[in-house]
């Protein structure tokens, strides 16, 4: 597979995002909420670049559609267990594509009345957006290609690739 982003490029972007978060929340604490399963690797690396008191939690959603794209219906399958009221919440997501998942999650998280709510997305495909949602911290804007690796899957495979690769077209839909 063709590499789009090397592990070194990913590490540099994650370091930059961690520094930005550290600066923006200086003197405060943050709750990092990873969207399972894709954001697991990103969250674990990002957390180590944040020099603040940080706690973790995880949330999981199911979205209907094909292996490659969300159909629009998003369902919560695992909620957070941490109280988020008056906390600085950073939702950590692998990729922002149509925006339907994050629109759903943003609404859900805001019901918990956090003090601040920010979105950190490693990847952003702005050309694919159907819902108006923006990430506050973005690693890379990428073209409209289906990518795998570093947590991102195709039918649950390839999450463990250390680099982010472009999945070749052809018969995999
Ligand atoms: P959205 O709701 O369309 O923004 O989709 C977000 C979710 O779709 C992500 O959390 C991923 O699970 C999945 N996704 C979107 N694009 C890709 C991709 O290029 N590779 C792997 N998963 C993707
Ligand atoms: Mg996925």
mmCIF file of C-alpha atoms and ligand atoms in Angstrom:
data_model
loop_
_atom_site.group_PDB
_atom_site.id
_atom_site.type_symbol
_atom_site.label_atom_id
_atom_site.label_comp_id
_atom_site.label_asym_id
_atom_site.label_seq_id
_atom_site.Cartn_x
_atom_site.Cartn_y
_atom_site.Cartn_z
ATOM 1 C CA UNK A 1 0.000 0.000 0.000
ATOM 2 C CA UNK A 2 1.071 3.535 -0.682
ATOM 3 C CA UNK A 3 2.087 5.502 2.401
ATOM 4 C CA UNK A 4 0.319 8.844 2.778
ATOM 5 C CA UNK A 5 1.771 9.825 6.160
ATOM 6 C CA UNK A 6 4.821 8.248 7.706
ATOM 7 C CA UNK A 7 5.113 7.401 11.393
ATOM 8 C CA UNK A 8 7.609 10.279 11.723
ATOM 9 C CA UNK A 9 5.184 12.776 10.184
ATOM 10 C CA UNK A 10 2.396 11.495 12.416
ATOM 11 C CA UNK A 11 4.582 11.801 15.521
ATOM 12 C CA UNK A 12 5.515 15.386 14.630
ATOM 13 C CA UNK A 13 1.868 16.360 14.143
ATOM 14 C CA UNK A 14 0.813 14.689 17.389
ATOM 15 C CA UNK A 15 3.581 16.520 19.236
ATOM 16 C CA UNK A 16 2.415 19.838 17.798
ATOM 17 C CA UNK A 17 -1.205 19.143 18.771
ATOM 18 C CA UNK A 18 -0.140 18.188 22.286
ATOM 19 C CA UNK A 19 1.785 21.429 22.628
ATOM 20 C CA UNK A 20 -1.211 23.446 21.428
ATOM 21 C CA UNK A 21 -3.501 21.747 23.939
ATOM 22 C CA UNK A 22 -0.949 22.225 26.734
ATOM 23 C CA UNK A 23 -0.753 25.933 25.910
ATOM 24 C CA UNK A 24 -4.522 26.421 25.566
ATOM 25 C CA UNK A 25 -5.334 24.757 28.890
ATOM 26 C CA UNK A 26 -2.292 25.890 30.884
ATOM 27 C CA UNK A 27 -2.922 25.535 34.614
ATOM 28 C CA UNK A 28 -6.074 23.457 34.095
ATOM 29 C CA UNK A 29 -6.908 19.805 33.712
ATOM 30 C CA UNK A 30 -8.421 18.043 30.712
ATOM 31 C CA UNK A 31 -10.499 14.942 30.084
ATOM 32 C CA UNK A 32 -9.533 13.191 26.860
ATOM 33 C CA UNK A 33 -12.376 11.181 25.370
ATOM 34 C CA UNK A 34 -11.355 8.741 22.681
ATOM 35 C CA UNK A 35 -13.827 7.512 20.115
ATOM 36 C CA UNK A 36 -13.388 3.748 19.974
ATOM 37 C CA UNK A 37 -11.775 2.041 18.324
ATOM 38 C CA UNK A 38 -10.016 4.173 15.736
ATOM 39 C CA UNK A 39 -8.761 6.896 18.066
ATOM 40 C CA UNK A 40 -7.051 4.524 20.519
ATOM 41 C CA UNK A 41 -3.541 4.806 19.124
ATOM 42 C CA UNK A 42 -3.833 8.528 18.534
ATOM 43 C CA UNK A 43 -5.124 9.148 22.067
ATOM 44 C CA UNK A 44 -2.327 7.175 23.658
ATOM 45 C CA UNK A 45 0.328 9.127 21.762
ATOM 46 C CA UNK A 46 -1.399 12.499 22.124
ATOM 47 C CA UNK A 47 -1.851 12.071 25.879
ATOM 48 C CA UNK A 48 1.905 11.689 26.282
ATOM 49 C CA UNK A 49 2.449 15.036 24.539
ATOM 50 C CA UNK A 50 0.112 16.902 26.877
ATOM 51 C CA UNK A 51 1.815 18.324 29.938
ATOM 52 C CA UNK A 52 -1.291 18.822 32.069
ATOM 53 C CA UNK A 53 -3.350 16.780 34.488
ATOM 54 C CA UNK A 54 -5.233 14.561 32.074
ATOM 55 C CA UNK A 55 -7.723 11.767 32.550
ATOM 56 C CA UNK A 56 -9.074 9.437 29.875
ATOM 57 C CA UNK A 57 -12.437 8.064 28.970
ATOM 58 C CA UNK A 58 -13.844 6.345 25.914
ATOM 59 C CA UNK A 59 -17.027 6.434 23.943
ATOM 60 C CA UNK A 60 -18.210 4.177 21.150
ATOM 61 C CA UNK A 61 -20.647 4.699 18.337
ATOM 62 C CA UNK A 62 -21.973 2.589 15.546
ATOM 63 C CA UNK A 63 -22.778 4.207 12.245
ATOM 64 C CA UNK A 64 -24.664 2.479 9.554
ATOM 65 C CA UNK A 65 -23.404 2.475 6.004
ATOM 66 C CA UNK A 66 -20.792 0.681 3.973
ATOM 67 C CA UNK A 67 -17.358 -0.296 5.236
ATOM 68 C CA UNK A 68 -16.087 2.977 3.819
ATOM 69 C CA UNK A 69 -18.704 5.535 4.663
ATOM 70 C CA UNK A 70 -21.229 6.652 7.247
ATOM 71 C CA UNK A 71 -24.863 6.621 6.123
ATOM 72 C CA UNK A 72 -25.908 9.269 8.585
ATOM 73 C CA UNK A 73 -27.491 7.292 11.339
ATOM 74 C CA UNK A 74 -25.220 7.240 14.351
ATOM 75 C CA UNK A 75 -25.979 5.247 17.483
ATOM 76 C CA UNK A 76 -24.251 5.430 20.846
ATOM 77 C CA UNK A 77 -23.075 2.002 21.947
ATOM 78 C CA UNK A 78 -20.866 2.972 24.888
ATOM 79 C CA UNK A 79 -21.098 6.190 26.868
ATOM 80 C CA UNK A 80 -18.462 7.791 29.080
ATOM 81 C CA UNK A 81 -18.463 6.979 32.783
ATOM 82 C CA UNK A 82 -16.583 10.120 33.932
ATOM 83 C CA UNK A 83 -18.743 13.059 35.077
ATOM 84 C CA UNK A 84 -18.041 15.775 32.509
ATOM 85 C CA UNK A 85 -19.869 18.670 34.059
ATOM 86 C CA UNK A 86 -17.546 21.699 34.336
ATOM 87 C CA UNK A 87 -14.637 19.712 32.897
ATOM 88 C CA UNK A 88 -12.437 20.666 29.954
ATOM 89 C CA UNK A 89 -13.396 17.946 27.516
ATOM 90 C CA UNK A 90 -11.376 17.110 24.429
ATOM 91 C CA UNK A 91 -12.970 14.617 22.101
ATOM 92 C CA UNK A 92 -10.243 12.666 20.341
ATOM 93 C CA UNK A 93 -11.179 11.250 16.941
ATOM 94 C CA UNK A 94 -9.138 9.542 14.252
ATOM 95 C CA UNK A 95 -10.711 11.204 11.226
ATOM 96 C CA UNK A 96 -13.305 13.826 10.449
ATOM 97 C CA UNK A 97 -14.983 12.819 7.209
ATOM 98 C CA UNK A 98 -18.644 13.694 6.549
ATOM 99 C CA UNK A 99 -18.877 15.139 10.060
ATOM 100 C CA UNK A 100 -22.010 13.166 10.907
ATOM 101 C CA UNK A 101 -20.352 11.205 13.714
ATOM 102 C CA UNK A 102 -18.860 14.284 15.354
ATOM 103 C CA UNK A 103 -22.068 16.262 15.012
ATOM 104 C CA UNK A 104 -23.827 13.504 16.918
ATOM 105 C CA UNK A 105 -21.064 13.256 19.533
ATOM 106 C CA UNK A 106 -20.769 17.005 20.020
ATOM 107 C CA UNK A 107 -24.472 17.242 20.773
ATOM 108 C CA UNK A 108 -24.241 14.298 23.128
ATOM 109 C CA UNK A 109 -21.206 15.700 24.980
ATOM 110 C CA UNK A 110 -22.703 19.176 25.334
ATOM 111 C CA UNK A 111 -25.625 17.641 27.221
ATOM 112 C CA UNK A 112 -23.106 16.816 29.962
ATOM 113 C CA UNK A 113 -22.447 20.571 30.330
ATOM 114 C CA UNK A 114 -18.656 20.612 30.150
ATOM 115 C CA UNK A 115 -16.758 23.799 30.945
ATOM 116 C CA UNK A 116 -15.024 23.664 27.555
ATOM 117 C CA UNK A 117 -15.534 21.321 24.627
ATOM 118 C CA UNK A 118 -12.886 20.864 21.932
ATOM 119 C CA UNK A 119 -12.351 18.377 19.154
ATOM 120 C CA UNK A 120 -8.958 16.937 18.240
ATOM 121 C CA UNK A 121 -8.955 15.038 14.942
ATOM 122 C CA UNK A 122 -5.786 13.526 13.583
ATOM 123 C CA UNK A 123 -7.087 13.622 10.025
ATOM 124 C CA UNK A 124 -9.582 15.855 8.298
ATOM 125 C CA UNK A 125 -11.145 15.352 4.859
ATOM 126 C CA UNK A 126 -12.830 18.761 4.451
ATOM 127 C CA UNK A 127 -13.990 18.007 0.895
ATOM 128 C CA UNK A 128 -16.304 15.282 2.210
ATOM 129 C CA UNK A 129 -18.188 17.316 4.780
ATOM 130 C CA UNK A 130 -21.984 16.973 4.915
ATOM 131 C CA UNK A 131 -22.500 18.498 8.381
ATOM 132 C CA UNK A 132 -20.875 21.780 9.457
ATOM 133 C CA UNK A 133 -18.414 20.677 12.098
ATOM 134 C CA UNK A 134 -14.814 21.769 12.557
ATOM 135 C CA UNK A 135 -12.057 20.330 14.687
ATOM 136 C CA UNK A 136 -10.154 22.673 17.008
ATOM 137 C CA UNK A 137 -6.942 20.673 16.667
ATOM 138 C CA UNK A 138 -6.174 18.974 13.345
ATOM 139 C CA UNK A 139 -3.152 16.881 12.471
ATOM 140 C CA UNK A 140 -3.493 16.822 8.688
ATOM 141 C CA UNK A 141 -5.970 17.798 6.031
ATOM 142 C CA UNK A 142 -6.009 14.956 3.523
ATOM 143 C CA UNK A 143 -7.593 14.429 0.093
ATOM 144 C CA UNK A 144 -10.661 12.286 -0.494
ATOM 145 C CA UNK A 145 -8.907 8.905 -0.269
ATOM 146 C CA UNK A 146 -9.759 6.021 2.018
ATOM 147 C CA UNK A 147 -6.905 5.571 4.451
ATOM 148 C CA UNK A 148 -5.947 2.886 6.945
ATOM 149 C CA UNK A 149 -3.352 2.434 9.659
ATOM 150 C CA UNK A 150 -2.502 4.065 12.983
ATOM 151 C CA UNK A 151 -5.906 3.046 14.331
ATOM 152 C CA UNK A 152 -7.910 3.474 11.136
ATOM 153 C CA UNK A 153 -9.475 0.343 9.737
ATOM 154 C CA UNK A 154 -11.069 -1.163 6.723
ATOM 155 C CA UNK A 155 -13.498 -3.848 7.993
ATOM 156 C CA UNK A 156 -11.518 -3.904 11.277
ATOM 157 C CA UNK A 157 -8.200 -4.631 9.529
ATOM 158 C CA UNK A 158 -5.017 -2.569 9.282
ATOM 159 C CA UNK A 159 -5.419 -0.644 12.549
ATOM 160 C CA UNK A 160 -1.973 -1.785 13.611
ATOM 161 C CA UNK A 161 -0.046 -0.382 10.631
ATOM 162 C CA UNK A 162 2.399 2.211 12.010
ATOM 163 C CA UNK A 163 2.030 4.508 8.967
ATOM 164 C CA UNK A 164 -1.155 5.852 7.401
ATOM 165 C CA UNK A 165 -1.657 4.276 3.987
ATOM 166 C CA UNK A 166 -4.044 4.711 1.089
ATOM 167 C CA UNK A 167 -6.243 1.681 0.606
ATOM 168 C CA UNK A 168 -6.185 0.791 -3.084
ATOM 169 C CA UNK A 169 -9.480 0.852 -4.949
ATOM 170 C CA UNK A 170 -11.043 -2.322 -6.218
ATOM 171 C CA UNK A 171 -13.602 -4.782 -4.969
ATOM 172 C CA UNK A 172 -13.344 -3.952 -1.289
ATOM 173 C CA UNK A 173 -16.542 -1.975 -0.801
HETATM 174 P P1 LIG B 1 -17.944 10.734 9.531
HETATM 175 O O1 LIG B 1 -19.129 10.513 10.402
HETATM 176 O O2 LIG B 1 -18.266 10.553 8.083
HETATM 177 O O3 LIG B 1 -17.180 12.022 9.799
HETATM 178 O O4 LIG B 1 -16.995 9.509 9.755
HETATM 179 C C1 LIG B 1 -16.140 9.364 10.772
HETATM 180 C C2 LIG B 1 -15.780 7.898 10.881
HETATM 181 O O5 LIG B 1 -15.771 7.228 9.616
HETATM 182 C C3 LIG B 1 -14.384 7.782 11.424
HETATM 183 O O6 LIG B 1 -14.387 7.719 12.819
HETATM 184 C C4 LIG B 1 -13.908 6.494 10.797
HETATM 185 O O7 LIG B 1 -14.275 5.396 11.596
HETATM 186 C C5 LIG B 1 -14.652 6.393 9.482
HETATM 187 N N1 LIG B 1 -13.822 6.851 8.343
HETATM 188 C C6 LIG B 1 -14.047 7.924 7.553
HETATM 189 N N2 LIG B 1 -13.084 8.033 6.609
HETATM 190 C C7 LIG B 1 -12.238 7.001 6.821
HETATM 191 C C8 LIG B 1 -11.023 6.578 6.177
HETATM 192 O O8 LIG B 1 -10.504 7.150 5.209
HETATM 193 N N3 LIG B 1 -10.447 5.450 6.684
HETATM 194 C C9 LIG B 1 -10.953 4.775 7.759
HETATM 195 N N4 LIG B 1 -12.068 5.134 8.386
HETATM 196 C C10 LIG B 1 -12.716 6.238 7.918
HETATM 197 MG MG1 LIG B 2 -14.084 2.825 11.386
#
